[in-house]
JSON list of C-alpha atoms in Angstrom, two decimals:
[
{"chain": "A", "resi": 500, "resn": "ASP", "atom": "CA", "xyz": [-5.14, 12.49, 17.97]},
{"chain": "A", "resi": 501, "resn": "VAL", "atom": "CA", "xyz": [-7.16, 9.41, 18.85]},
{"chain": "A", "resi": 502, "resn": "LYS", "atom": "CA", "xyz": [-5.79, 7.33, 21.69]},
{"chain": "A", "resi": 503, "resn": "VAL", "atom": "CA", "xyz": [-6.91, 3.77, 22.33]},
{"chain": "A", "resi": 504, "resn": "THR", "atom": "CA", "xyz": [-5.32, 2.39, 25.48]},
{"chain": "A", "resi": 505, "resn": "GLN", "atom": "CA", "xyz": [-5.19, -1.26, 26.41]},
{"chain": "A", "resi": 506, "resn": "SER", "atom": "CA", "xyz": [-4.42, -1.71, 30.08]},
{"chain": "A", "resi": 507, "resn": "SER", "atom": "CA", "xyz": [-1.85, -4.50, 29.75]},
{"chain": "A", "resi": 508, "resn": "ARG", "atom": "CA", "xyz": [0.80, -5.16, 27.11]},
{"chain": "A", "resi": 509, "resn": "TYR", "atom": "CA", "xyz": [1.53, -8.68, 28.35]},
{"chain": "A", "resi": 510, "resn": "LEU", "atom": "CA", "xyz": [-0.52, -11.09, 30.45]},
{"chain": "A", "resi": 511, "resn": "VAL", "atom": "CA", "xyz": [0.16, -14.65, 31.57]},
{"chain": "A", "resi": 512, "resn": "LYS", "atom": "CA", "xyz": [-2.79, -16.59, 32.95]},
{"chain": "A", "resi": 513, "resn": "ARG", "atom": "CA", "xyz": [-3.51, -20.16, 33.90]},
{"chain": "A", "resi": 514, "resn": "THR", "atom": "CA", "xyz": [-6.05, -22.43, 32.23]},
{"chain": "A", "resi": 515, "resn": "GLY", "atom": "CA", "xyz": [-9.48, -21.97, 33.78]},
{"chain": "A", "resi": 516, "resn": "GLU", "atom": "CA", "xyz": [-8.87, -18.46, 35.11]},
{"chain": "A", "resi": 517, "resn": "LYS", "atom": "CA", "xyz": [-11.30, -15.64, 34.37]},
{"chain": "A", "resi": 518, "resn": "VAL", "atom": "CA", "xyz": [-9.46, -12.96, 32.43]},
{"chain": "A", "resi": 519, "resn": "PHE", "atom": "CA", "xyz": [-10.38, -9.32, 31.88]},
{"chain": "A", "resi": 520, "resn": "LEU", "atom": "CA", "xyz": [-8.87, -7.26, 29.07]},
{"chain": "A", "resi": 521, "resn": "GLU", "atom": "CA", "xyz": [-9.60, -3.56, 29.34]},
{"chain": "A", "resi": 522, "resn": "CYS", "atom": "CA", "xyz": [-9.70, -0.94, 26.61]},
{"chain": "A", "resi": 523, "resn": "VAL", "atom": "CA", "xyz": [-10.32, 2.80, 26.87]},
{"chain": "A", "resi": 524, "resn": "GLN", "atom": "CA", "xyz": [-10.65, 5.37, 24.09]},
{"chain": "A", "resi": 525, "resn": "ASP", "atom": "CA", "xyz": [-10.52, 9.12, 24.56]},
{"chain": "A", "resi": 526, "resn": "MET", "atom": "CA", "xyz": [-12.37, 10.41, 21.48]},
{"chain": "A", "resi": 527, "resn": "ASP", "atom": "CA", "xyz": [-16.02, 9.77, 22.32]},
{"chain": "A", "resi": 528, "resn": "HIS", "atom": "CA", "xyz": [-16.23, 7.13, 19.58]},
{"chain": "A", "resi": 529, "resn": "GLU", "atom": "CA", "xyz": [-19.48, 5.24, 19.24]},
{"chain": "A", "resi": 530, "resn": "ASN", "atom": "CA", "xyz": [-18.03, 2.00, 17.95]},
{"chain": "A", "resi": 531, "resn": "MET", "atom": "CA", "xyz": [-15.60, -0.26, 19.73]},
{"chain": "A", "resi": 532, "resn": "PHE", "atom": "CA", "xyz": [-14.19, -3.63, 18.68]},
{"chain": "A", "resi": 533, "resn": "TRP", "atom": "CA", "xyz": [-12.16, -6.54, 19.93]},
{"chain": "A", "resi": 534, "resn": "TYR", "atom": "CA", "xyz": [-10.02, -8.50, 17.45]},
{"chain": "A", "resi": 535, "resn": "ARG", "atom": "CA", "xyz": [-7.47, -11.22, 17.94]},
{"chain": "A", "resi": 536, "resn": "GLN", "atom": "CA", "xyz": [-4.42, -11.62, 15.74]},
{"chain": "A", "resi": 537, "resn": "ASP", "atom": "CA", "xyz": [-2.87, -15.01, 15.09]},
{"chain": "A", "resi": 538, "resn": "PRO", "atom": "CA", "xyz": [-0.10, -16.00, 12.64]},
{"chain": "A", "resi": 539, "resn": "GLY", "atom": "CA", "xyz": [-1.52, -17.05, 9.30]},
{"chain": "A", "resi": 540, "resn": "LEU", "atom": "CA", "xyz": [-5.05, -16.04, 10.31]},
{"chain": "A", "resi": 541, "resn": "GLY", "atom": "CA", "xyz": [-4.84, -12.25, 10.30]},
{"chain": "A", "resi": 542, "resn": "LEU", "atom": "CA", "xyz": [-7.20, -10.24, 12.50]},
{"chain": "A", "resi": 543, "resn": "ARG", "atom": "CA", "xyz": [-10.49, -11.86, 13.43]},
{"chain": "A", "resi": 544, "resn": "LEU", "atom": "CA", "xyz": [-13.40, -10.00, 15.01]},
{"chain": "A", "resi": 545, "resn": "ILE", "atom": "CA", "xyz": [-14.53, -11.32, 18.39]},
{"chain": "A", "resi": 546, "resn": "TYR", "atom": "CA", "xyz": [-17.16, -8.80, 19.51]},
{"chain": "A", "resi": 547, "resn": "PHE", "atom": "CA", "xyz": [-18.14, -5.23, 18.77]},
{"chain": "A", "resi": 548, "resn": "SER", "atom": "CA", "xyz": [-20.35, -2.54, 20.25]},
{"chain": "A", "resi": 549, "resn": "TYR", "atom": "CA", "xyz": [-22.19, 0.36, 18.64]},
{"chain": "A", "resi": 550, "resn": "ASP", "atom": "CA", "xyz": [-23.35, 1.95, 21.87]},
{"chain": "A", "resi": 551, "resn": "VAL", "atom": "CA", "xyz": [-23.26, 1.72, 25.64]},
{"chain": "A", "resi": 552, "resn": "LYS", "atom": "CA", "xyz": [-24.63, -1.59, 26.92]},
{"chain": "A", "resi": 553, "resn": "MET", "atom": "CA", "xyz": [-24.99, -2.78, 23.35]},
{"chain": "A", "resi": 554, "resn": "LYS", "atom": "CA", "xyz": [-22.92, -5.66, 21.97]},
{"chain": "A", "resi": 555, "resn": "GLU", "atom": "CA", "xyz": [-22.88, -7.88, 18.93]},
{"chain": "A", "resi": 556, "resn": "LYS", "atom": "CA", "xyz": [-21.02, -11.07, 18.17]},
{"chain": "A", "resi": 557, "resn": "GLY", "atom": "CA", "xyz": [-18.28, -11.02, 15.63]},
{"chain": "A", "resi": 558, "resn": "ASP", "atom": "CA", "xyz": [-16.88, -13.99, 13.74]},
{"chain": "A", "resi": 559, "resn": "ILE", "atom": "CA", "xyz": [-15.34, -15.89, 16.66]},
{"chain": "A", "resi": 560, "resn": "PRO", "atom": "CA", "xyz": [-17.26, -15.06, 19.88]},
{"chain": "A", "resi": 561, "resn": "GLU", "atom": "CA", "xyz": [-17.10, -18.53, 21.46]},
{"chain": "A", "resi": 562, "resn": "GLY", "atom": "CA", "xyz": [-15.42, -18.48, 24.85]},
{"chain": "A", "resi": 563, "resn": "TYR", "atom": "CA", "xyz": [-15.60, -14.70, 25.16]},
{"chain": "A", "resi": 564, "resn": "SER", "atom": "CA", "xyz": [-17.99, -12.08, 26.47]},
{"chain": "A", "resi": 565, "resn": "VAL", "atom": "CA", "xyz": [-17.83, -8.28, 26.59]},
{"chain": "A", "resi": 566, "resn": "SER", "atom": "CA", "xyz": [-19.01, -5.40, 28.69]},
{"chain": "A", "resi": 567, "resn": "ARG", "atom": "CA", "xyz": [-19.60, -1.78, 27.76]},
{"chain": "A", "resi": 568, "resn": "GLU", "atom": "CA", "xyz": [-20.94, 0.11, 30.76]},
{"chain": "A", "resi": 569, "resn": "LYS", "atom": "CA", "xyz": [-19.46, 3.46, 29.68]},
{"chain": "A", "resi": 570, "resn": "LYS", "atom": "CA", "xyz": [-18.96, 4.85, 26.20]},
{"chain": "A", "resi": 571, "resn": "GLU", "atom": "CA", "xyz": [-15.19, 5.09, 26.54]},
{"chain": "A", "resi": 572, "resn": "ARG", "atom": "CA", "xyz": [-14.55, 1.61, 27.95]},
{"chain": "A", "resi": 573, "resn": "PHE", "atom": "CA", "xyz": [-14.94, -1.80, 26.32]},
{"chain": "A", "resi": 574, "resn": "SER", "atom": "CA", "xyz": [-13.91, -4.90, 28.22]},
{"chain": "A", "resi": 575, "resn": "LEU", "atom": "CA", "xyz": [-13.25, -8.37, 26.85]},
{"chain": "A", "resi": 576, "resn": "ILE", "atom": "CA", "xyz": [-13.82, -11.26, 29.25]},
{"chain": "A", "resi": 577, "resn": "LEU", "atom": "CA", "xyz": [-12.50, -14.78, 28.94]},
{"chain": "A", "resi": 578, "resn": "GLU", "atom": "CA", "xyz": [-14.83, -16.72, 31.23]},
{"chain": "A", "resi": 579, "resn": "SER", "atom": "CA", "xyz": [-12.51, -19.69, 31.59]},
{"chain": "A", "resi": 580, "resn": "ALA", "atom": "CA", "xyz": [-9.22, -19.20, 29.80]},
{"chain": "A", "resi": 581, "resn": "SER", "atom": "CA", "xyz": [-7.94, -22.01, 27.59]},
{"chain": "A", "resi": 582, "resn": "THR", "atom": "CA", "xyz": [-4.61, -22.51, 25.84]},
{"chain": "A", "resi": 583, "resn": "ASN", "atom": "CA", "xyz": [-6.19, -21.91, 22.42]},
{"chain": "A", "resi": 584, "resn": "GLN", "atom": "CA", "xyz": [-6.96, -18.37, 23.56]},
{"chain": "A", "resi": 585, "resn": "THR", "atom": "CA", "xyz": [-3.27, -17.55, 23.67]},
{"chain": "A", "resi": 586, "resn": "SER", "atom": "CA", "xyz": [-3.09, -14.70, 21.19]},
{"chain": "A", "resi": 587, "resn": "MET", "atom": "CA", "xyz": [-2.55, -11.00, 20.54]},
{"chain": "A", "resi": 588, "resn": "TYR", "atom": "CA", "xyz": [-5.74, -9.10, 21.40]},
{"chain": "A", "resi": 589, "resn": "LEU", "atom": "CA", "xyz": [-6.39, -5.78, 19.70]},
{"chain": "A", "resi": 590, "resn": "CYS", "atom": "CA", "xyz": [-8.99, -3.22, 20.70]},
{"chain": "A", "resi": 591, "resn": "ALA", "atom": "CA", "xyz": [-10.20, -0.58, 18.23]},
{"chain": "A", "resi": 592, "resn": "SER", "atom": "CA", "xyz": [-12.63, 2.31, 18.14]},
{"chain": "A", "resi": 593, "resn": "SER", "atom": "CA", "xyz": [-14.20, 4.35, 15.37]},
{"chain": "A", "resi": 594, "resn": "LEU", "atom": "CA", "xyz": [-16.58, 7.17, 14.59]},
{"chain": "A", "resi": 595, "resn": "PRO", "atom": "CA", "xyz": [-18.03, 6.42, 11.15]},
{"chain": "A", "resi": 596, "resn": "PRO", "atom": "CA", "xyz": [-17.09, 7.09, 8.45]},
{"chain": "A", "resi": 597, "resn": "SER", "atom": "CA", "xyz": [-13.55, 7.36, 9.82]},
{"chain": "A", "resi": 598, "resn": "PRO", "atom": "CA", "xyz": [-11.41, 4.20, 9.86]},
{"chain": "A", "resi": 599, "resn": "LEU", "atom": "CA", "xyz": [-10.76, 2.11, 12.95]},
{"chain": "A", "resi": 600, "resn": "HIS", "atom": "CA", "xyz": [-8.08, 3.25, 15.38]},
{"chain": "A", "resi": 601, "resn": "PHE", "atom": "CA", "xyz": [-6.30, 0.43, 17.19]},
{"chain": "A", "resi": 602, "resn": "GLY", "atom": "CA", "xyz": [-4.60, 0.15, 20.54]},
{"chain": "A", "resi": 603, "resn": "ASN", "atom": "CA", "xyz": [-1.15, -1.41, 20.83]},
{"chain": "A", "resi": 604, "resn": "GLY", "atom": "CA", "xyz": [-2.48, -4.81, 21.78]},
{"chain": "A", "resi": 605, "resn": "THR", "atom": "CA", "xyz": [-2.33, -7.20, 24.71]},
{"chain": "A", "resi": 606, "resn": "ARG", "atom": "CA", "xyz": [-0.33, -10.36, 24.25]},
{"chain": "A", "resi": 607, "resn": "LEU", "atom": "CA", "xyz": [-2.06, -13.01, 26.34]},
{"chain": "A", "resi": 608, "resn": "THR", "atom": "CA", "xyz": [-0.44, -16.33, 27.14]},
{"chain": "A", "resi": 609, "resn": "VAL", "atom": "CA", "xyz": [-2.56, -19.05, 28.74]},
{"chain": "A", "resi": 610, "resn": "THR", "atom": "CA", "xyz": [-0.55, -21.87, 30.31]},
{"chain": "B", "resi": 905, "resn": "ASP", "atom": "CA", "xyz": [-14.23, -19.21, 5.15]},
{"chain": "B", "resi": 906, "resn": "GLN", "atom": "CA", "xyz": [-11.65, -16.54, 4.39]},
{"chain": "B", "resi": 907, "resn": "GLN", "atom": "CA", "xyz": [-13.54, -13.73, 2.67]},
{"chain": "B", "resi": 908, "resn": "VAL", "atom": "CA", "xyz": [-10.45, -11.55, 2.30]},
{"chain": "B", "resi": 909, "resn": "LYS", "atom": "CA", "xyz": [-7.28, -13.25, 1.12]},
{"chain": "B", "resi": 910, "resn": "GLN", "atom": "CA", "xyz": [-3.70, -12.16, 0.91]},
{"chain": "B", "resi": 911, "resn": "ASN", "atom": "CA", "xyz": [-1.97, -15.04, -0.80]},
{"chain": "B", "resi": 912, "resn": "SER", "atom": "CA", "xyz": [1.58, -13.80, -0.35]},
{"chain": "B", "resi": 913, "resn": "PRO", "atom": "CA", "xyz": [2.69, -14.10, 3.28]},
{"chain": "B", "resi": 914, "resn": "SER", "atom": "CA", "xyz": [5.88, -12.18, 2.58]},
{"chain": "B", "resi": 915, "resn": "LEU", "atom": "CA", "xyz": [7.52, -9.90, 0.05]},
{"chain": "B", "resi": 916, "resn": "SER", "atom": "CA", "xyz": [11.06, -8.57, -0.22]},
{"chain": "B", "resi": 917, "resn": "VAL", "atom": "CA", "xyz": [11.79, -5.44, -2.28]},
{"chain": "B", "resi": 918, "resn": "GLN", "atom": "CA", "xyz": [14.89, -3.30, -2.73]},
{"chain": "B", "resi": 919, "resn": "GLU", "atom": "CA", "xyz": [14.86, 0.26, -1.51]},
{"chain": "B", "resi": 920, "resn": "GLY", "atom": "CA", "xyz": [13.68, 2.63, -4.23]},
{"chain": "B", "resi": 921, "resn": "ARG", "atom": "CA", "xyz": [11.79, -0.02, -6.17]},
{"chain": "B", "resi": 922, "resn": "ILE", "atom": "CA", "xyz": [8.04, -0.56, -6.32]},
{"chain": "B", "resi": 923, "resn": "SER", "atom": "CA", "xyz": [6.27, -2.77, -3.77]},
{"chain": "B", "resi": 924, "resn": "ILE", "atom": "CA", "xyz": [3.01, -4.36, -4.91]},
{"chain": "B", "resi": 925, "resn": "LEU", "atom": "CA", "xyz": [0.83, -6.04, -2.32]},
{"chain": "B", "resi": 926, "resn": "ASN", "atom": "CA", "xyz": [-2.22, -7.96, -3.47]},
{"chain": "B", "resi": 927, "resn": "CYS", "atom": "CA", "xyz": [-5.57, -8.80, -1.94]},
{"chain": "B", "resi": 928, "resn": "ASP", "atom": "CA", "xyz": [-8.58, -10.78, -3.17]},
{"chain": "B", "resi": 929, "resn": "TYR", "atom": "CA", "xyz": [-12.07, -10.90, -1.76]},
{"chain": "B", "resi": 930, "resn": "THR", "atom": "CA", "xyz": [-15.06, -13.15, -2.27]},
{"chain": "B", "resi": 931, "resn": "ASN", "atom": "CA", "xyz": [-17.98, -11.25, -0.73]},
{"chain": "B", "resi": 932, "resn": "SER", "atom": "CA", "xyz": [-19.67, -9.15, -3.42]},
{"chain": "B", "resi": 933, "resn": "MET", "atom": "CA", "xyz": [-21.32, -7.06, -0.68]},
{"chain": "B", "resi": 934, "resn": "PHE", "atom": "CA", "xyz": [-17.99, -5.47, 0.23]},
{"chain": "B", "resi": 935, "resn": "ASP", "atom": "CA", "xyz": [-17.93, -1.90, -0.98]},
{"chain": "B", "resi": 936, "resn": "TYR", "atom": "CA", "xyz": [-15.19, -0.24, 1.05]},
{"chain": "B", "resi": 937, "resn": "PHE", "atom": "CA", "xyz": [-11.60, -1.38, 1.27]},
{"chain": "B", "resi": 938, "resn": "LEU", "atom": "CA", "xyz": [-8.71, -0.32, 3.45]},
{"chain": "B", "resi": 939, "resn": "TRP", "atom": "CA", "xyz": [-5.04, -1.06, 3.97]},
{"chain": "B", "resi": 940, "resn": "TYR", "atom": "CA", "xyz": [-3.49, -1.08, 7.42]},
{"chain": "B", "resi": 941, "resn": "LYS", "atom": "CA", "xyz": [0.18, -1.24, 8.32]},
{"chain": "B", "resi": 942, "resn": "LYS", "atom": "CA", "xyz": [1.45, -2.93, 11.46]},
{"chain": "B", "resi": 943, "resn": "TYR", "atom": "CA", "xyz": [4.85, -2.71, 13.10]},
{"chain": "B", "resi": 944, "resn": "PRO", "atom": "CA", "xyz": [5.84, -5.29, 15.75]},
{"chain": "B", "resi": 945, "resn": "ALA", "atom": "CA", "xyz": [4.49, -4.54, 19.24]},
{"chain": "B", "resi": 946, "resn": "GLU", "atom": "CA", "xyz": [2.17, -1.84, 17.87]},
{"chain": "B", "resi": 947, "resn": "GLY", "atom": "CA", "xyz": [-1.43, -1.82, 16.77]},
{"chain": "B", "resi": 948, "resn": "PRO", "atom": "CA", "xyz": [-2.34, -1.56, 13.07]},
{"chain": "B", "resi": 949, "resn": "THR", "atom": "CA", "xyz": [-2.46, 1.96, 11.67]},
{"chain": "B", "resi": 950, "resn": "PHE", "atom": "CA", "xyz": [-4.67, 3.08, 8.82]},
{"chain": "B", "resi": 951, "resn": "LEU", "atom": "CA", "xyz": [-2.83, 3.71, 5.57]},
{"chain": "B", "resi": 952, "resn": "ILE", "atom": "CA", "xyz": [-5.23, 4.28, 2.69]},
{"chain": "B", "resi": 953, "resn": "SER", "atom": "CA", "xyz": [-8.75, 3.36, 1.60]},
{"chain": "B", "resi": 954, "resn": "ILE", "atom": "CA", "xyz": [-10.92, 3.14, -1.49]},
{"chain": "B", "resi": 955, "resn": "SER", "atom": "CA", "xyz": [-14.65, 2.87, -2.06]},
{"chain": "B", "resi": 956, "resn": "SER", "atom": "CA", "xyz": [-16.19, 0.72, -4.74]},
{"chain": "B", "resi": 957, "resn": "ILE", "atom": "CA", "xyz": [-17.22, 3.74, -6.79]},
{"chain": "B", "resi": 958, "resn": "LYS", "atom": "CA", "xyz": [-13.55, 4.38, -7.58]},
{"chain": "B", "resi": 959, "resn": "ASP", "atom": "CA", "xyz": [-10.87, 2.23, -9.15]},
{"chain": "B", "resi": 960, "resn": "LYS", "atom": "CA", "xyz": [-7.86, 4.15, -7.87]},
{"chain": "B", "resi": 961, "resn": "ASN", "atom": "CA", "xyz": [-6.91, 6.25, -4.87]},
{"chain": "B", "resi": 962, "resn": "GLU", "atom": "CA", "xyz": [-3.54, 7.87, -4.34]},
{"chain": "B", "resi": 963, "resn": "ASP", "atom": "CA", "xyz": [-1.88, 9.35, -1.28]},
{"chain": "B", "resi": 964, "resn": "GLY", "atom": "CA", "xyz": [1.74, 10.31, -1.70]},
{"chain": "B", "resi": 965, "resn": "ARG", "atom": "CA", "xyz": [3.82, 7.20, -2.28]},
{"chain": "B", "resi": 966, "resn": "PHE", "atom": "CA", "xyz": [0.82, 4.92, -1.74]},
{"chain": "B", "resi": 967, "resn": "THR", "atom": "CA", "xyz": [-1.75, 4.01, -4.40]},
{"chain": "B", "resi": 968, "resn": "VAL", "atom": "CA", "xyz": [-4.56, 1.51, -4.08]},
{"chain": "B", "resi": 969, "resn": "PHE", "atom": "CA", "xyz": [-6.16, 0.00, -7.16]},
{"chain": "B", "resi": 970, "resn": "LEU", "atom": "CA", "xyz": [-9.52, -1.75, -7.17]},
{"chain": "B", "resi": 971, "resn": "ASN", "atom": "CA", "xyz": [-10.73, -4.18, -9.83]},
{"chain": "B", "resi": 972, "resn": "LYS", "atom": "CA", "xyz": [-14.31, -4.95, -8.90]},
{"chain": "B", "resi": 973, "resn": "SER", "atom": "CA", "xyz": [-14.95, -7.46, -11.65]},
{"chain": "B", "resi": 974, "resn": "ALA", "atom": "CA", "xyz": [-11.97, -9.52, -10.50]},
{"chain": "B", "resi": 975, "resn": "LYS", "atom": "CA", "xyz": [-12.67, -8.82, -6.81]},
{"chain": "B", "resi": 976, "resn": "HIS", "atom": "CA", "xyz": [-9.05, -7.79, -6.47]},
{"chain": "B", "resi": 977, "resn": "LEU", "atom": "CA", "xyz": [-7.22, -4.85, -5.00]},
{"chain": "B", "resi": 978, "resn": "SER", "atom": "CA", "xyz": [-3.59, -3.97, -4.77]},
{"chain": "B", "resi": 979, "resn": "LEU", "atom": "CA", "xyz": [-1.41, -1.53, -2.86]},
{"chain": "B", "resi": 980, "resn": "HIS", "atom": "CA", "xyz": [1.52, 0.06, -4.67]},
{"chain": "B", "resi": 981, "resn": "ILE", "atom": "CA", "xyz": [4.31, 1.74, -2.75]},
{"chain": "B", "resi": 982, "resn": "VAL", "atom": "CA", "xyz": [6.67, 3.84, -4.86]},
{"chain": "B", "resi": 983, "resn": "PRO", "atom": "CA", "xyz": [9.47, 4.32, -4.05]},
{"chain": "B", "resi": 984, "resn": "SER", "atom": "CA", "xyz": [9.81, 1.76, -1.26]},
{"chain": "B", "resi": 985, "resn": "GLN", "atom": "CA", "xyz": [11.73, 2.85, 1.82]},
{"chain": "B", "resi": 986, "resn": "PRO", "atom": "CA", "xyz": [13.23, 0.81, 4.70]},
{"chain": "B", "resi": 987, "resn": "GLY", "atom": "CA", "xyz": [10.67, 2.33, 7.06]},
{"chain": "B", "resi": 988, "resn": "ASP", "atom": "CA", "xyz": [7.94, 0.67, 5.00]},
{"chain": "B", "resi": 989, "resn": "SER", "atom": "CA", "xyz": [9.04, -2.72, 6.34]},
{"chain": "B", "resi": 990, "resn": "ALA", "atom": "CA", "xyz": [5.99, -3.97, 8.24]},
{"chain": "B", "resi": 991, "resn": "VAL", "atom": "CA", "xyz": [3.03, -6.30, 7.96]},
{"chain": "B", "resi": 992, "resn": "TYR", "atom": "CA", "xyz": [0.29, -4.97, 5.67]},
{"chain": "B", "resi": 993, "resn": "PHE", "atom": "CA", "xyz": [-3.31, -6.01, 6.15]},
{"chain": "B", "resi": 994, "resn": "CYS", "atom": "CA", "xyz": [-6.03, -5.62, 3.59]},
{"chain": "B", "resi": 995, "resn": "ALA", "atom": "CA", "xyz": [-9.53, -5.09, 5.04]},
{"chain": "B", "resi": 996, "resn": "ALA", "atom": "CA", "xyz": [-13.04, -4.80, 3.67]},
{"chain": "B", "resi": 997, "resn": "SER", "atom": "CA", "xyz": [-16.39, -3.56, 4.85]},
{"chain": "B", "resi": 998, "resn": "ALA", "atom": "CA", "xyz": [-19.92, -4.04, 3.54]},
{"chain": "B", "resi": 999, "resn": "ARG", "atom": "CA", "xyz": [-21.01, -0.54, 4.47]},
{"chain": "B", "resi": 1000, "resn": "VAL", "atom": "CA", "xyz": [-19.26, 2.44, 2.88]},
{"chain": "B", "resi": 1001, "resn": "SER", "atom": "CA", "xyz": [-20.60, 4.92, 5.41]},
{"chain": "B", "resi": 1002, "resn": "ALA", "atom": "CA", "xyz": [-19.54, 2.95, 8.43]},
{"chain": "B", "resi": 1003, "resn": "ALA", "atom": "CA", "xyz": [-15.99, 1.81, 7.68]},
{"chain": "B", "resi": 1004, "resn": "SER", "atom": "CA", "xyz": [-16.61, -0.44, 10.61]},
{"chain": "B", "resi": 1005, "resn": "LYS", "atom": "CA", "xyz": [-16.82, -4.14, 11.32]},
{"chain": "B", "resi": 1006, "resn": "LEU", "atom": "CA", "xyz": [-13.91, -4.78, 9.05]},
{"chain": "B", "resi": 1007, "resn": "THR", "atom": "CA", "xyz": [-12.98, -8.18, 7.70]},
{"chain": "B", "resi": 1008, "resn": "PHE", "atom": "CA", "xyz": [-9.22, -8.51, 7.48]},
{"chain": "B", "resi": 1009, "resn": "GLY", "atom": "CA", "xyz": [-6.89, -10.58, 5.36]},
{"chain": "B", "resi": 1010, "resn": "THR", "atom": "CA", "xyz": [-4.07, -12.67, 6.75]},
{"chain": "B", "resi": 1011, "resn": "GLY", "atom": "CA", "xyz": [-1.40, -10.05, 6.11]},
{"chain": "B", "resi": 1012, "resn": "THR", "atom": "CA", "xyz": [1.72, -9.70, 3.98]},
{"chain": "B", "resi": 1013, "resn": "ARG", "atom": "CA", "xyz": [5.08, -9.04, 5.60]},
{"chain": "B", "resi": 1014, "resn": "LEU", "atom": "CA", "xyz": [7.00, -6.53, 3.50]},
{"chain": "B", "resi": 1015, "resn": "GLN", "atom": "CA", "xyz": [10.75, -6.23, 3.89]},
{"chain": "B", "resi": 1016, "resn": "VAL", "atom": "CA", "xyz": [12.48, -3.36, 2.13]},
{"chain": "B", "resi": 1017, "resn": "THR", "atom": "CA", "xyz": [16.17, -4.06, 1.79]},
{"chain": "B", "resi": 1018, "resn": "LEU", "atom": "CA", "xyz": [18.99, -1.56, 1.33]}
]
């Protein structure tokens, strides 16, 4: 069974801090994704990656960057956290044509 | 611009009855559609999918219907059970073979009452 692990369930950070959200998958999936979930807005794609060291912007990349140095790991970076980045962050992986498998999410609060 | 819309934020259904969740899309390039289910404090889990070459796909109690001309799909759950209470997200992709880079709707919270 596919396992997507997000390193933290809850994070509290201060405005202006650099924040790293880590995600690891154990099924050798090519594709990895970062979404954020907000009430009334559903899931919105931030960044995705089809291969190691490869990244593409999603629908809302502003204020974020990503890193994929190894196939199994995809990191989301908030360069300078702001209060409007308080959200639930969801990592997912897939091996087409199979559907996305999601981790359990990281609830980030920026104060 | 919301390309995938779920206009009902919530739905309450009695146990044993049918639950119908609706989803509309605007992008005519979408050709693969999925439903995900999400419990609190968990990630979304894949439920059922349908490609644009079909108009119906069934898996046990879950059936998805696709009306391409209306750009509308629906998820039917029969019979509804209390364990079905969750948030349901509709999602769409422009590439059938990839099932990746999904565009999600805003979700519908289903509550199945006893």
